Short mmCIF file of C-alpha atoms in Angstrom, two decimals:
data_model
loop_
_atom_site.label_atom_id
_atom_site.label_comp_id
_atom_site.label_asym_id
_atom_site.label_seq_id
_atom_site.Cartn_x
_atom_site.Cartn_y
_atom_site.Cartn_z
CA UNK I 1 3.45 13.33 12.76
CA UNK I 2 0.61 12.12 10.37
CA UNK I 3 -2.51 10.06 10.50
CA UNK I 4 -3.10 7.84 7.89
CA UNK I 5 -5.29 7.55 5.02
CA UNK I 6 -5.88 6.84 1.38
CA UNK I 7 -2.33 8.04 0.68
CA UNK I 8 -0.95 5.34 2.33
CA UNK I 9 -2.71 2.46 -0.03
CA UNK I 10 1.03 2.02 -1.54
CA UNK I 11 2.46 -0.34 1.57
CA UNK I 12 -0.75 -2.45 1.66
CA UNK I 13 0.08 -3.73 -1.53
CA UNK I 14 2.03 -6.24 0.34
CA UNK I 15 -0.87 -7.94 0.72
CA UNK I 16 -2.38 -7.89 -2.84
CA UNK I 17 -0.33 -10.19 -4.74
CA UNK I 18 0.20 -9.22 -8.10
CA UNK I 19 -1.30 -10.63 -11.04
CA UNK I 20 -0.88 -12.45 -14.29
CA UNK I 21 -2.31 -15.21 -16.23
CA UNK I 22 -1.98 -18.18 -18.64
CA UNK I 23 -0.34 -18.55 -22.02
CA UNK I 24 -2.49 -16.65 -24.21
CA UNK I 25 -4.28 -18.59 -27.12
CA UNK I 26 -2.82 -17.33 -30.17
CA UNK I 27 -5.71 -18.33 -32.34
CA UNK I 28 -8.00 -15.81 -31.42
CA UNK I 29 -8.10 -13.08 -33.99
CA UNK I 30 -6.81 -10.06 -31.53
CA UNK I 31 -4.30 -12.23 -30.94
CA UNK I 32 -3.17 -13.04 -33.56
CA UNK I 33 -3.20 -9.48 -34.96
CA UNK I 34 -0.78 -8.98 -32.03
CA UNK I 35 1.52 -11.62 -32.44
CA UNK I 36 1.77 -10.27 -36.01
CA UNK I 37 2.16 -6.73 -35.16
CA UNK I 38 5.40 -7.81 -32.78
CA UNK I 39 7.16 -10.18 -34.68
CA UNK I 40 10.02 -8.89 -36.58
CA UNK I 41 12.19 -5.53 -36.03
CA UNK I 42 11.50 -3.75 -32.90
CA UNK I 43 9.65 -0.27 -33.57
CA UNK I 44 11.64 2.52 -33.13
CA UNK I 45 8.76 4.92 -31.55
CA UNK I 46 7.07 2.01 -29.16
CA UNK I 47 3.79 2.90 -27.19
CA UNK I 48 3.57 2.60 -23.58
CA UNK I 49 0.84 2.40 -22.07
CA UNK I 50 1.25 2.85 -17.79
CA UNK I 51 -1.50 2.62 -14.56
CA UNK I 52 -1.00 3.41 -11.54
CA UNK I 53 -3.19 4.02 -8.97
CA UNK I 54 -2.58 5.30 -5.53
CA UNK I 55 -1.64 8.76 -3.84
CA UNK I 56 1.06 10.86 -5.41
CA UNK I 57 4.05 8.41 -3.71
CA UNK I 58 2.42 5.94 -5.83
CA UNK I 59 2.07 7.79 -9.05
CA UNK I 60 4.85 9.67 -9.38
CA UNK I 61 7.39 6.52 -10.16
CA UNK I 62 5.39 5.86 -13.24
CA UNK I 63 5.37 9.77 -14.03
CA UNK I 64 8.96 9.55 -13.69
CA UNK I 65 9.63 6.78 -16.22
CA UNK I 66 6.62 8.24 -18.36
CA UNK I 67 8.62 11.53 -18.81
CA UNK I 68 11.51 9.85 -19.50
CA UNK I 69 10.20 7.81 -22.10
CA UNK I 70 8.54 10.66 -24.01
CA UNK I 71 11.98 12.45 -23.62
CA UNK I 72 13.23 9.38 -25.80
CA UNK I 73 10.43 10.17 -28.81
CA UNK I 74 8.33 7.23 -27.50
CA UNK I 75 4.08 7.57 -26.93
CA UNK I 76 2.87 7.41 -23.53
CA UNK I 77 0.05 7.17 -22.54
CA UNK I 78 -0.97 6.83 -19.22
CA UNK I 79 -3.85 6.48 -16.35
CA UNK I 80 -3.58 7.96 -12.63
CA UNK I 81 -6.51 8.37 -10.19
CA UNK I 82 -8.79 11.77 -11.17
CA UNK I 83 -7.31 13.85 -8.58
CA UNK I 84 -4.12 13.42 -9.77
CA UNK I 85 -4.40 14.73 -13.39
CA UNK I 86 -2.92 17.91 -12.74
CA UNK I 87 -0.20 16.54 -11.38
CA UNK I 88 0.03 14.09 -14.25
CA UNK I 89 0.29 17.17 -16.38
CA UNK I 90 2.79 19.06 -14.05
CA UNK I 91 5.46 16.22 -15.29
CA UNK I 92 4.33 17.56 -19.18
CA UNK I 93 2.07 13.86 -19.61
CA UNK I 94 -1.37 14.01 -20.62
CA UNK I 95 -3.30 11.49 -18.17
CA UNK I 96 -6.88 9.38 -18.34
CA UNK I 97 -8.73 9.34 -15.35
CA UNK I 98 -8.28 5.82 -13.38
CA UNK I 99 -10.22 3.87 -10.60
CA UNK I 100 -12.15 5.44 -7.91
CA UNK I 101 -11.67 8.99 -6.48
CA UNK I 102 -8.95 8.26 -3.97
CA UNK I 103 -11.38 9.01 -0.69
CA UNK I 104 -13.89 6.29 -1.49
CA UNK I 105 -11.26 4.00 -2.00
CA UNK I 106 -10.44 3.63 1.42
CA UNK I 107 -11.29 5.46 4.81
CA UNK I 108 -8.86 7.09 6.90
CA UNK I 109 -10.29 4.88 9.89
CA UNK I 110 -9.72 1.68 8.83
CA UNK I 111 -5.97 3.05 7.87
CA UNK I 112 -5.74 3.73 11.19
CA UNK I 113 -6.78 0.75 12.82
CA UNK I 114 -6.03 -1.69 10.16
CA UNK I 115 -3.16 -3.38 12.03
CA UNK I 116 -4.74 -3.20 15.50
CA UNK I 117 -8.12 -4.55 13.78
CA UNK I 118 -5.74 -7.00 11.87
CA UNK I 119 -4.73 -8.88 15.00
CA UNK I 120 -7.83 -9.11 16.97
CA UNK I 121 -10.20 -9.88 13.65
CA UNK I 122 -7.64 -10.73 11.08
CA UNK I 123 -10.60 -12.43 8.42
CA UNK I 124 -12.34 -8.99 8.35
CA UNK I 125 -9.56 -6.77 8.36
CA UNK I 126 -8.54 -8.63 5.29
CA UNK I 127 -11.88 -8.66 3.92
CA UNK I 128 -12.25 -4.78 4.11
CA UNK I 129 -8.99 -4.29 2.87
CA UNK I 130 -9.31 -6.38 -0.29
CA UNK I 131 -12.43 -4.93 -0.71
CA UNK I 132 -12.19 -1.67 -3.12
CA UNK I 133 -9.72 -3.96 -4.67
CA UNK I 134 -12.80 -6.28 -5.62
CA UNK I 135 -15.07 -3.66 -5.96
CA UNK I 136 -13.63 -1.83 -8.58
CA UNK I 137 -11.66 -4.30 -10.26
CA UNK I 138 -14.23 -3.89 -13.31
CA UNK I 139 -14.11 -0.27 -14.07
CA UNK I 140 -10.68 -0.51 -14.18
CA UNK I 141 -10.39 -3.71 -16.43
CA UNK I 142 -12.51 -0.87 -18.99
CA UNK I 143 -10.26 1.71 -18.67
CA UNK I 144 -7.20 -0.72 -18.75
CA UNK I 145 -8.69 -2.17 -22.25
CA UNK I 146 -8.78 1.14 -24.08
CA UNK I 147 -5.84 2.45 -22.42
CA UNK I 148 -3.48 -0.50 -23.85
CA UNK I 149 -5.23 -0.94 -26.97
CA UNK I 150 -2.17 -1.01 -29.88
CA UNK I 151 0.19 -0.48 -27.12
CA UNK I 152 3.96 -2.43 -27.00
CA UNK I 153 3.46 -2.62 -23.44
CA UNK I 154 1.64 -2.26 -20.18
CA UNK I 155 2.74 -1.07 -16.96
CA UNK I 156 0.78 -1.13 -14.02
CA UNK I 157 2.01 0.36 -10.06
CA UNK I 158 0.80 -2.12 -6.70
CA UNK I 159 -2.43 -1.43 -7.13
CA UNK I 160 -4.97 -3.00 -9.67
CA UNK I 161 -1.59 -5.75 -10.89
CA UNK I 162 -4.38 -8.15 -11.28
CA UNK I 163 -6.68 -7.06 -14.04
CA UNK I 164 -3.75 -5.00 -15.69
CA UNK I 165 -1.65 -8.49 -15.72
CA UNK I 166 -5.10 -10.42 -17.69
CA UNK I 167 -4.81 -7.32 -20.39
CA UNK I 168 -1.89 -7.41 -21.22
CA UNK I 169 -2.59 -11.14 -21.65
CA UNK I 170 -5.51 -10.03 -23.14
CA UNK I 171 -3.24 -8.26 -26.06
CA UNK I 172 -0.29 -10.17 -25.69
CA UNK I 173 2.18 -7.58 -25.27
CA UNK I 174 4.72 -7.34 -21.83
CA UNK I 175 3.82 -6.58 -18.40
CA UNK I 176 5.94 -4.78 -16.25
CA UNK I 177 5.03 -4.24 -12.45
CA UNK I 178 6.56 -1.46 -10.67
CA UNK I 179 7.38 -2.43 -6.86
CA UNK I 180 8.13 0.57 -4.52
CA UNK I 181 8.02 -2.23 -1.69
CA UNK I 182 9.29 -5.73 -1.62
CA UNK I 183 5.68 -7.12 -1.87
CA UNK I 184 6.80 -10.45 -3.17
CA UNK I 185 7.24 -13.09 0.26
CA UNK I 186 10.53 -12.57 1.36
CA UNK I 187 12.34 -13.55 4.57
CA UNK I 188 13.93 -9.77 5.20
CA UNK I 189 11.05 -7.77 5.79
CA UNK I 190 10.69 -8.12 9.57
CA UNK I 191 14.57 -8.49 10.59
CA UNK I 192 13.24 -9.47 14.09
CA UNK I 193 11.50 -12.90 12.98
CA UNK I 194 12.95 -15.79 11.48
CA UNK I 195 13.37 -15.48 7.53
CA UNK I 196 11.08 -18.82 6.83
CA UNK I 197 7.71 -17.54 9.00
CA UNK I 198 8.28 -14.28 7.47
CA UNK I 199 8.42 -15.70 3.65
CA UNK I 200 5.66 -18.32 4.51
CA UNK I 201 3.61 -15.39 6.12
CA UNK I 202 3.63 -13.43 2.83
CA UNK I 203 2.89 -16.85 0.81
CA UNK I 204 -0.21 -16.99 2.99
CA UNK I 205 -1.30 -13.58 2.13
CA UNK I 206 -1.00 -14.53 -1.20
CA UNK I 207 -3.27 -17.29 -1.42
CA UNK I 208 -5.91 -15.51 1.12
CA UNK I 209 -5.86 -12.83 -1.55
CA UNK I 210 -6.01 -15.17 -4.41
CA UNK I 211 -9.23 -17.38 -2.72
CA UNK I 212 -10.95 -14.01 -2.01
CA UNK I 213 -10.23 -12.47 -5.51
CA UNK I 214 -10.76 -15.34 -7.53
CA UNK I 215 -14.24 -15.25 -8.99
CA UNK I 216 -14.13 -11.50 -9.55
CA UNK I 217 -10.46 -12.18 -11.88
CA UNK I 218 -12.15 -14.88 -13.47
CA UNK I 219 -15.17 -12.71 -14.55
CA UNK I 220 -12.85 -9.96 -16.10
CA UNK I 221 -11.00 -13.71 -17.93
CA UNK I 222 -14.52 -14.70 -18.98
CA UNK I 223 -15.12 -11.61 -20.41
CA UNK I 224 -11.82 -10.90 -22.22
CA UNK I 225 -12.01 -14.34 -23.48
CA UNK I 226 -9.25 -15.47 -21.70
CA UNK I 227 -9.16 -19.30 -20.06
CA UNK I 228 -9.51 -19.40 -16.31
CA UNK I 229 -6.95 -18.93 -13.95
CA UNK I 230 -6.55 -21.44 -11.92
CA UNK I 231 -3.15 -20.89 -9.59
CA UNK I 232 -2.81 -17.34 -7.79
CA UNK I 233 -1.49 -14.46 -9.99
CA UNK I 234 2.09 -13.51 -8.47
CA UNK I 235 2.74 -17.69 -9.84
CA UNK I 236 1.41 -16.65 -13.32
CA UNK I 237 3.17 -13.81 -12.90
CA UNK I 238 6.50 -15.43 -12.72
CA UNK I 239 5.48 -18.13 -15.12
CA UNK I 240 5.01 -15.40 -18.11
CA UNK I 241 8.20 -13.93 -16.86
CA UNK I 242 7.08 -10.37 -17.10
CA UNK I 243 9.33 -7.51 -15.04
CA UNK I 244 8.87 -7.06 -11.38
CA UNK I 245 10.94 -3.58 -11.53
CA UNK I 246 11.80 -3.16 -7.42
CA UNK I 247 11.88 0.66 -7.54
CA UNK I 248 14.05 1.20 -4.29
CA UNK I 249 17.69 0.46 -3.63
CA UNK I 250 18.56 -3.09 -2.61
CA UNK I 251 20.98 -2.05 0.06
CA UNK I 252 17.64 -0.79 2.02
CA UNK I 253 16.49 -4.61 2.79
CA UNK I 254 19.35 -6.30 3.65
CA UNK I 255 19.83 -10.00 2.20
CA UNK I 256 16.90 -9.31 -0.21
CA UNK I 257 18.75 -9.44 -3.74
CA UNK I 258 20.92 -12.42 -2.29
CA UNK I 259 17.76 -14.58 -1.82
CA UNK I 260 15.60 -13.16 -4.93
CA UNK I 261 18.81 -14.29 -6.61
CA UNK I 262 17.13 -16.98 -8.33
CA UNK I 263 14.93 -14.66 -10.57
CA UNK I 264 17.71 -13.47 -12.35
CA UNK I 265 17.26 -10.22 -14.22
CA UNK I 266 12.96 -10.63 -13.69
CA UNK I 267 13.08 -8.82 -10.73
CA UNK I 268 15.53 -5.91 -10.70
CA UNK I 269 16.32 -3.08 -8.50
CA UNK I 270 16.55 0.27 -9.77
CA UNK I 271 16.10 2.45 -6.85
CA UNK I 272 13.46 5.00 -5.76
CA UNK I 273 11.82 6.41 -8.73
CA UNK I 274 11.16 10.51 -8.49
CA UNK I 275 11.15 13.59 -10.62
CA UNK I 276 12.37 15.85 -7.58
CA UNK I 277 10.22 18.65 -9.14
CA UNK I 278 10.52 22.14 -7.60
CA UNK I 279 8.01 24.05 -6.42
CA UNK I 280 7.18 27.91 -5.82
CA UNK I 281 8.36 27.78 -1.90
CA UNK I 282 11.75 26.11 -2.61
CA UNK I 283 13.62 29.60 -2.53
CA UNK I 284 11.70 30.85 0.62
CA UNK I 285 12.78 28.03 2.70
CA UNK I 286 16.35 27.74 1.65
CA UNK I 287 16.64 31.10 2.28
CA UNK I 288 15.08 30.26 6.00
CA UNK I 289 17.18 27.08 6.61
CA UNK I 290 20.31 29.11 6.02
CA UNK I 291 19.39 32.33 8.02
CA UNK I 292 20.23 29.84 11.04
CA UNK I 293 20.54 26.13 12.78
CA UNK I 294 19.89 23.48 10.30
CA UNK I 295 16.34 22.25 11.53
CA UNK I 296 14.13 19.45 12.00
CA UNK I 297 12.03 18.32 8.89
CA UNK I 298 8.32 17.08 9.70
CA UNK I 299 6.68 15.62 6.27
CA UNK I 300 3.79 15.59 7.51
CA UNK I 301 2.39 14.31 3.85
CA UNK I 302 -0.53 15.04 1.35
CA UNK I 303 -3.02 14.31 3.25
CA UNK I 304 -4.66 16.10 6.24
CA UNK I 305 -3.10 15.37 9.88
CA UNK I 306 -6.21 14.84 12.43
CA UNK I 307 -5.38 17.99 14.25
CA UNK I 308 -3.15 20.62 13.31
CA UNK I 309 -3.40 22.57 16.74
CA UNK I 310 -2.14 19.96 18.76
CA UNK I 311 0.82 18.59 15.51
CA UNK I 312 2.33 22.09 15.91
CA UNK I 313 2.31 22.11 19.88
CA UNK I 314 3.68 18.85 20.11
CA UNK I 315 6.30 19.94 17.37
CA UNK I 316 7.09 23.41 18.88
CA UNK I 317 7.38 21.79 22.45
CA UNK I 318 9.74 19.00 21.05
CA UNK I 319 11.99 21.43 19.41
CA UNK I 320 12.17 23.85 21.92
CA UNK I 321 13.05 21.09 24.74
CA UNK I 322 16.06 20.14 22.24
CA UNK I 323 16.99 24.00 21.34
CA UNK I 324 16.06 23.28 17.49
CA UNK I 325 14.01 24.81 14.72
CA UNK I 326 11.06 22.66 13.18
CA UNK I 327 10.45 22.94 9.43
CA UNK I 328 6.67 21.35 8.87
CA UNK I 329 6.51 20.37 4.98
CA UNK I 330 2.47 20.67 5.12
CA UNK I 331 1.38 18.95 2.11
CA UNK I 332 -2.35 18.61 2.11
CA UNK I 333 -2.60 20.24 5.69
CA UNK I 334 -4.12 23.39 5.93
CA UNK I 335 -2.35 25.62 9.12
CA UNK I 336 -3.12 28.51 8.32
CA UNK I 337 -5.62 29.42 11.33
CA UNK I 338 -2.89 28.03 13.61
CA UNK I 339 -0.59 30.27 15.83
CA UNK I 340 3.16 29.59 14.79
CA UNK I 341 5.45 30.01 17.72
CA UNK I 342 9.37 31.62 16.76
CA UNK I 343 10.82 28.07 16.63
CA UNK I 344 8.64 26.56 13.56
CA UNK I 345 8.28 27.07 10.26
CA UNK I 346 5.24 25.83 8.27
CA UNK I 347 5.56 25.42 4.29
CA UNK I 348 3.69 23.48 1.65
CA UNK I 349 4.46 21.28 -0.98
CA UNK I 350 8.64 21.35 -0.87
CA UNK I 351 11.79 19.36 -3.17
CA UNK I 352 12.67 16.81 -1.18
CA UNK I 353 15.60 16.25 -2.05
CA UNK I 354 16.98 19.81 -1.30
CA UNK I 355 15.07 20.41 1.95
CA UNK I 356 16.23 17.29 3.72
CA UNK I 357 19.68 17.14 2.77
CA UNK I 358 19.50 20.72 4.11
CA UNK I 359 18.04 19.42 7.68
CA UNK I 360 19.56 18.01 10.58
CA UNK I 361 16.71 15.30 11.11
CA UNK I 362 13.75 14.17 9.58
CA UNK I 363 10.50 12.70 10.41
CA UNK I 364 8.19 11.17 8.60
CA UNK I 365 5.25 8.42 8.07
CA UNK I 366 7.25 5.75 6.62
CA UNK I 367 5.89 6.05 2.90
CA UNK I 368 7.94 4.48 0.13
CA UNK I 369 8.67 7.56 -1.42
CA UNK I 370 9.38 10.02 1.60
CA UNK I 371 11.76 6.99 3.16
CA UNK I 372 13.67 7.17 -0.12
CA UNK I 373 14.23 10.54 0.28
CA UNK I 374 15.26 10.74 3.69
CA UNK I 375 17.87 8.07 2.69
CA UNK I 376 19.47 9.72 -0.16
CA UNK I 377 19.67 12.70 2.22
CA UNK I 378 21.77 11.19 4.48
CA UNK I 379 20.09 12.48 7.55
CA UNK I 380 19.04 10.36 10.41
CA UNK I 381 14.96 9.84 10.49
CA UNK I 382 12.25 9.02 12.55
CA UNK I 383 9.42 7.21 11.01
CA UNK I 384 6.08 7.82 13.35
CA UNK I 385 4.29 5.03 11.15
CA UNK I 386 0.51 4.11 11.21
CA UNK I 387 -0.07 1.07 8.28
CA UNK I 388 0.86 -0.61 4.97
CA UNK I 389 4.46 0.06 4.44
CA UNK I 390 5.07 2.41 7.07
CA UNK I 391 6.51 -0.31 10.06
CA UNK I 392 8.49 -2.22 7.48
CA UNK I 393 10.95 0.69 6.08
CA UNK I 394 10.69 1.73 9.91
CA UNK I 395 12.32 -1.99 11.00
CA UNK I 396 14.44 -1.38 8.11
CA UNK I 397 15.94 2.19 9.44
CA UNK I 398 16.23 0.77 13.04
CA UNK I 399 18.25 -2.15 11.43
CA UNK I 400 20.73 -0.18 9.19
CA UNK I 401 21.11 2.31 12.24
CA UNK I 402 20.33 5.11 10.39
CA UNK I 403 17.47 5.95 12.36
CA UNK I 404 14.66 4.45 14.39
CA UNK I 405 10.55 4.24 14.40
CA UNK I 406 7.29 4.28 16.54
CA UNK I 407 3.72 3.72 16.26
CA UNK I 408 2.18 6.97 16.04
CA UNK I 409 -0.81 6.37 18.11
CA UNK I 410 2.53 5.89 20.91
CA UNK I 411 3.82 8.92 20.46
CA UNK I 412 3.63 11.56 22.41
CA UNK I 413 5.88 14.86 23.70
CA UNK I 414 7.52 13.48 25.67
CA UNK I 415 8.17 9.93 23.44
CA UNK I 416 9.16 12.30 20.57
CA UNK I 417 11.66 14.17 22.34
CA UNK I 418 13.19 10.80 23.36
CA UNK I 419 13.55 9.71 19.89
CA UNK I 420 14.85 12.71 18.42
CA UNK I 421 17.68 13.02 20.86
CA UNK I 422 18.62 9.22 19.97
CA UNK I 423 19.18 10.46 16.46
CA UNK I 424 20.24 13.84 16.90
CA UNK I 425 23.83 12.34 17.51
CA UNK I 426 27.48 12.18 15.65
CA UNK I 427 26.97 8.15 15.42
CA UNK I 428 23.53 8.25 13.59
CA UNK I 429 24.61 11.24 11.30
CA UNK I 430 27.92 9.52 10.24
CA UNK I 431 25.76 5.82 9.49
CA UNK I 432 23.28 8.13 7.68
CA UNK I 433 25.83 9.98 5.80
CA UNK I 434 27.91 6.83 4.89
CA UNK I 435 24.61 4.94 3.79
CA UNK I 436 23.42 7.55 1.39
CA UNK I 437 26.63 6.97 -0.29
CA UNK I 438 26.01 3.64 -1.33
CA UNK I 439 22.48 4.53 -2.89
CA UNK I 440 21.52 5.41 -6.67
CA UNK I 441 21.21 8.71 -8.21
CA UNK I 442 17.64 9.44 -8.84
CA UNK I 443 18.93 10.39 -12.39
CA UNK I 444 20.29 6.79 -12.89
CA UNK I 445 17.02 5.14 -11.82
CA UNK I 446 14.53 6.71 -13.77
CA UNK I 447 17.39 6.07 -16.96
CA UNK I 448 17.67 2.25 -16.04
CA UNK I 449 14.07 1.76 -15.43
CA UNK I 450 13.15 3.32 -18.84
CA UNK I 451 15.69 1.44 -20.60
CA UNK I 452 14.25 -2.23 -19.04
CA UNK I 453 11.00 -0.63 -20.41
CA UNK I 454 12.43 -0.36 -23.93
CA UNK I 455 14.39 -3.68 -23.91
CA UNK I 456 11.06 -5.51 -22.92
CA UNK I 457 9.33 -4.55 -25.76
CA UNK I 458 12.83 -5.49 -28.21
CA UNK I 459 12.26 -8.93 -26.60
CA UNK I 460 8.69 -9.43 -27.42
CA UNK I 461 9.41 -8.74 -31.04
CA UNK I 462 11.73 -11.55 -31.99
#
């Protein structure tokens, strides 16, 4: 039970198509140094240099492979938005400031509106969503340039693909995208329409993007020296064959790896990349989960819910209609000057992966990261979604039957208690349990992730 904002910037990646560029001209000098520096033996301590910008669901796959990489003796270096250093340094990496801070980047009310606004004005919805995009795409070109100077690679998260793609043109060394969403047009990501408007809908997002972004790419090209793009950047993307690393489990869109089949190994799935950190409160609320009734989980996020009076008496009400306990995992929500009744429970930050594998049912925005989560629990979920990502992985629960979804701005008491008795039974619990089966091991992503990272660089040196 969440508005959006800024933290959900990850899902409307789907509309900025990812970027890349033309064969680099060897016979400029930087190149040339390059090309020199990575024929031969691969280096046994490679450099890695990784961007990601985003809220922490968007950072933290990078973090994950970042860590592991260091683990392995490699450098890393890497760039994450400035209030996310800290957290940067939580996972032991040492983090440059990137882009914007993450509130001017976008507002919390075009998140909320943006698919309402989409369909009534769909040219400037899209225009004020591309927009920080566009804005900032400069500054971050900079930071990009001195972050992957002498680096074997560069890695870049949804946001900013486009002028990370032209440097590592720029110093001819691999690009690997990270995809915590099936961004690329596909015909699975709306089960409800047919597959070829759905693909052909995402192509057209990609060339809207690509016709509104072009003159601001080619003035980073101009500047690096680089020739002009001329096709949109997911194409030159492709062409360069650079990694498109989908960093959630393939089982979660049904039919996707089957028609991505083509790409061979360019585009493969890992699963959902996390460090499942734990945090000081992890003890407290195990110890209250098991001193009765497993209970409902609301993630209500990292950032702040509109009002936290009225979250906790629609919560409170819910679970007392249905005779359960609510655990609220606050995240950026302060409740502290709100009256708790008996039946709820209000925390902070919390592990994941222990907390809802310890809960009965779970609801949640819809984020990447969260719906990950809530999968490898195995416990049935309710996505209350808002924008970006959000209705997607919601379509996607409804259609593996694992758990179902509603706009938030159409929920209510009285619509929440509906959907949480759908879920709260033995046939949603089984599907959930069954399904979380079948996914990866957060352990075995972040290890097959990493080693794609090393094996791109072994293939740019011979």
């Amino acid at each position: 039970a969440r508005h959006p904002s800024v933290g959900d910037v990850r899902g409307l990646g789907v509309f900025w198509a990812a970027g890349h560029s033309m064969a680099p001209d060897a016979t400029r000098p930087h190149q040339a140094d390059a090309n020199k520096r990575k024929k031969g033996k691969a280096p046994t301590v490679m450099k890695f240099a990784m961007a990601c910008y985003g809220s922490r669901g968007d950072v933290e796959p990078s973090l994950a492979i970042g860590r592991e990489l260091q683990r392995r003796g490699h450098e890393v270096r890497i760039a994450v938005p400035p209030g996310l250093i800290d957290f940067a340094a939580s996972a032991g990496l040492t983090a440059t400031p990137y882009g914007p801070p993450l509130e001017s980047f976008l507002t919390e009310d075009f998140l909320r509106t943006f698919w309402a606004t989409l369909f009534r004005h769909p040219s400037k919805s899209l225009r004020q969503l591309w927009d920080p995009i566009i804005r900032h795409w400069g500054e971050t070109s900079d930071t990009l340039k001195a972050l992957a100077q002498d680096a074997d690679l560069l890695s870049t998260g949804l946001n900013y693909e486009q002028p990370a793609a032209n440097i590592a043109e720029y110093y001819d060394i691999p690009l690997v995208t990270l995809h915590h969403f099936p961004m690329r047009p596909n015909g699975q990501l709306v089960p409800a329409l047919p597959s070829p408007v759905v693909r052909s809908a995402g192509t057209v997002f990609e060339w809207l993007f690509w016709r509104s972004t072009k003159e601001t790419e080619n003035q980073q090209r101009r500047e690096l020296g680089l020739p002009m793009a001329t096709v949109p950047s997911p194409k030159r993307i492709a062409q360069r064959g650079s990694l498109e690393i989908q960093a959630y489990d393939d089982i979660s869109v049904p039919g996707l790896a089957h028609e991505w089949r083509k790409w061979g190994g360019q585009r493969p799935f890992v699963g959902a990349l996390t460090m499942e950190l734990t945090t000081n409160t992890d003890d407290q609320v195990t110890s209250w989960i098991a001193a009765g009734k497993p209970p409902i989980c609301f993630a209500t996020g990292s950032i702040p819910v509109e009002s936290p009076a009225d979250t906790i008496e629609m919560i409170s009400a819910a679970c007392a209609q249905l005779g359960e306990r609510g655990l609220v995992c606050s995240g950026g929500t302060d409740f502290s000057d709100v009256p708790l009744p008996g039946n709820v429970m209000v925390v902070g930050e919390v592990n994941y992966a222990t907390v809802f594998a310890a809960s009965r049912a779970i609801v949640h925005h819809g984020g990447s990261g969260t719906t990950a989560a809530s999968l490898r629990a195995g416990v049935p979920t309710l996505i209350l979604w808002n924008s970006g990502d959000q209705p997607y992985w919601g379509n996607q629960l409804k259609r593996l039957k694992v758990g179902t979804a509603r706009r938030f701005s159409q929920t209510n008491s009285d619509s929440l208690v509906a959907d949480l008795r759908r879920i709260l039974t033995p046939e949603y619990a089984f599907r959930a349990r069954e399904f979380a089966s079948r996914m990866s091991e957060p352990t075995s992503s972040v290890t097959k992730a990493a080693d794609l990272f090393e094996a791109a660089v072994r293939r740019q040196a011979f």
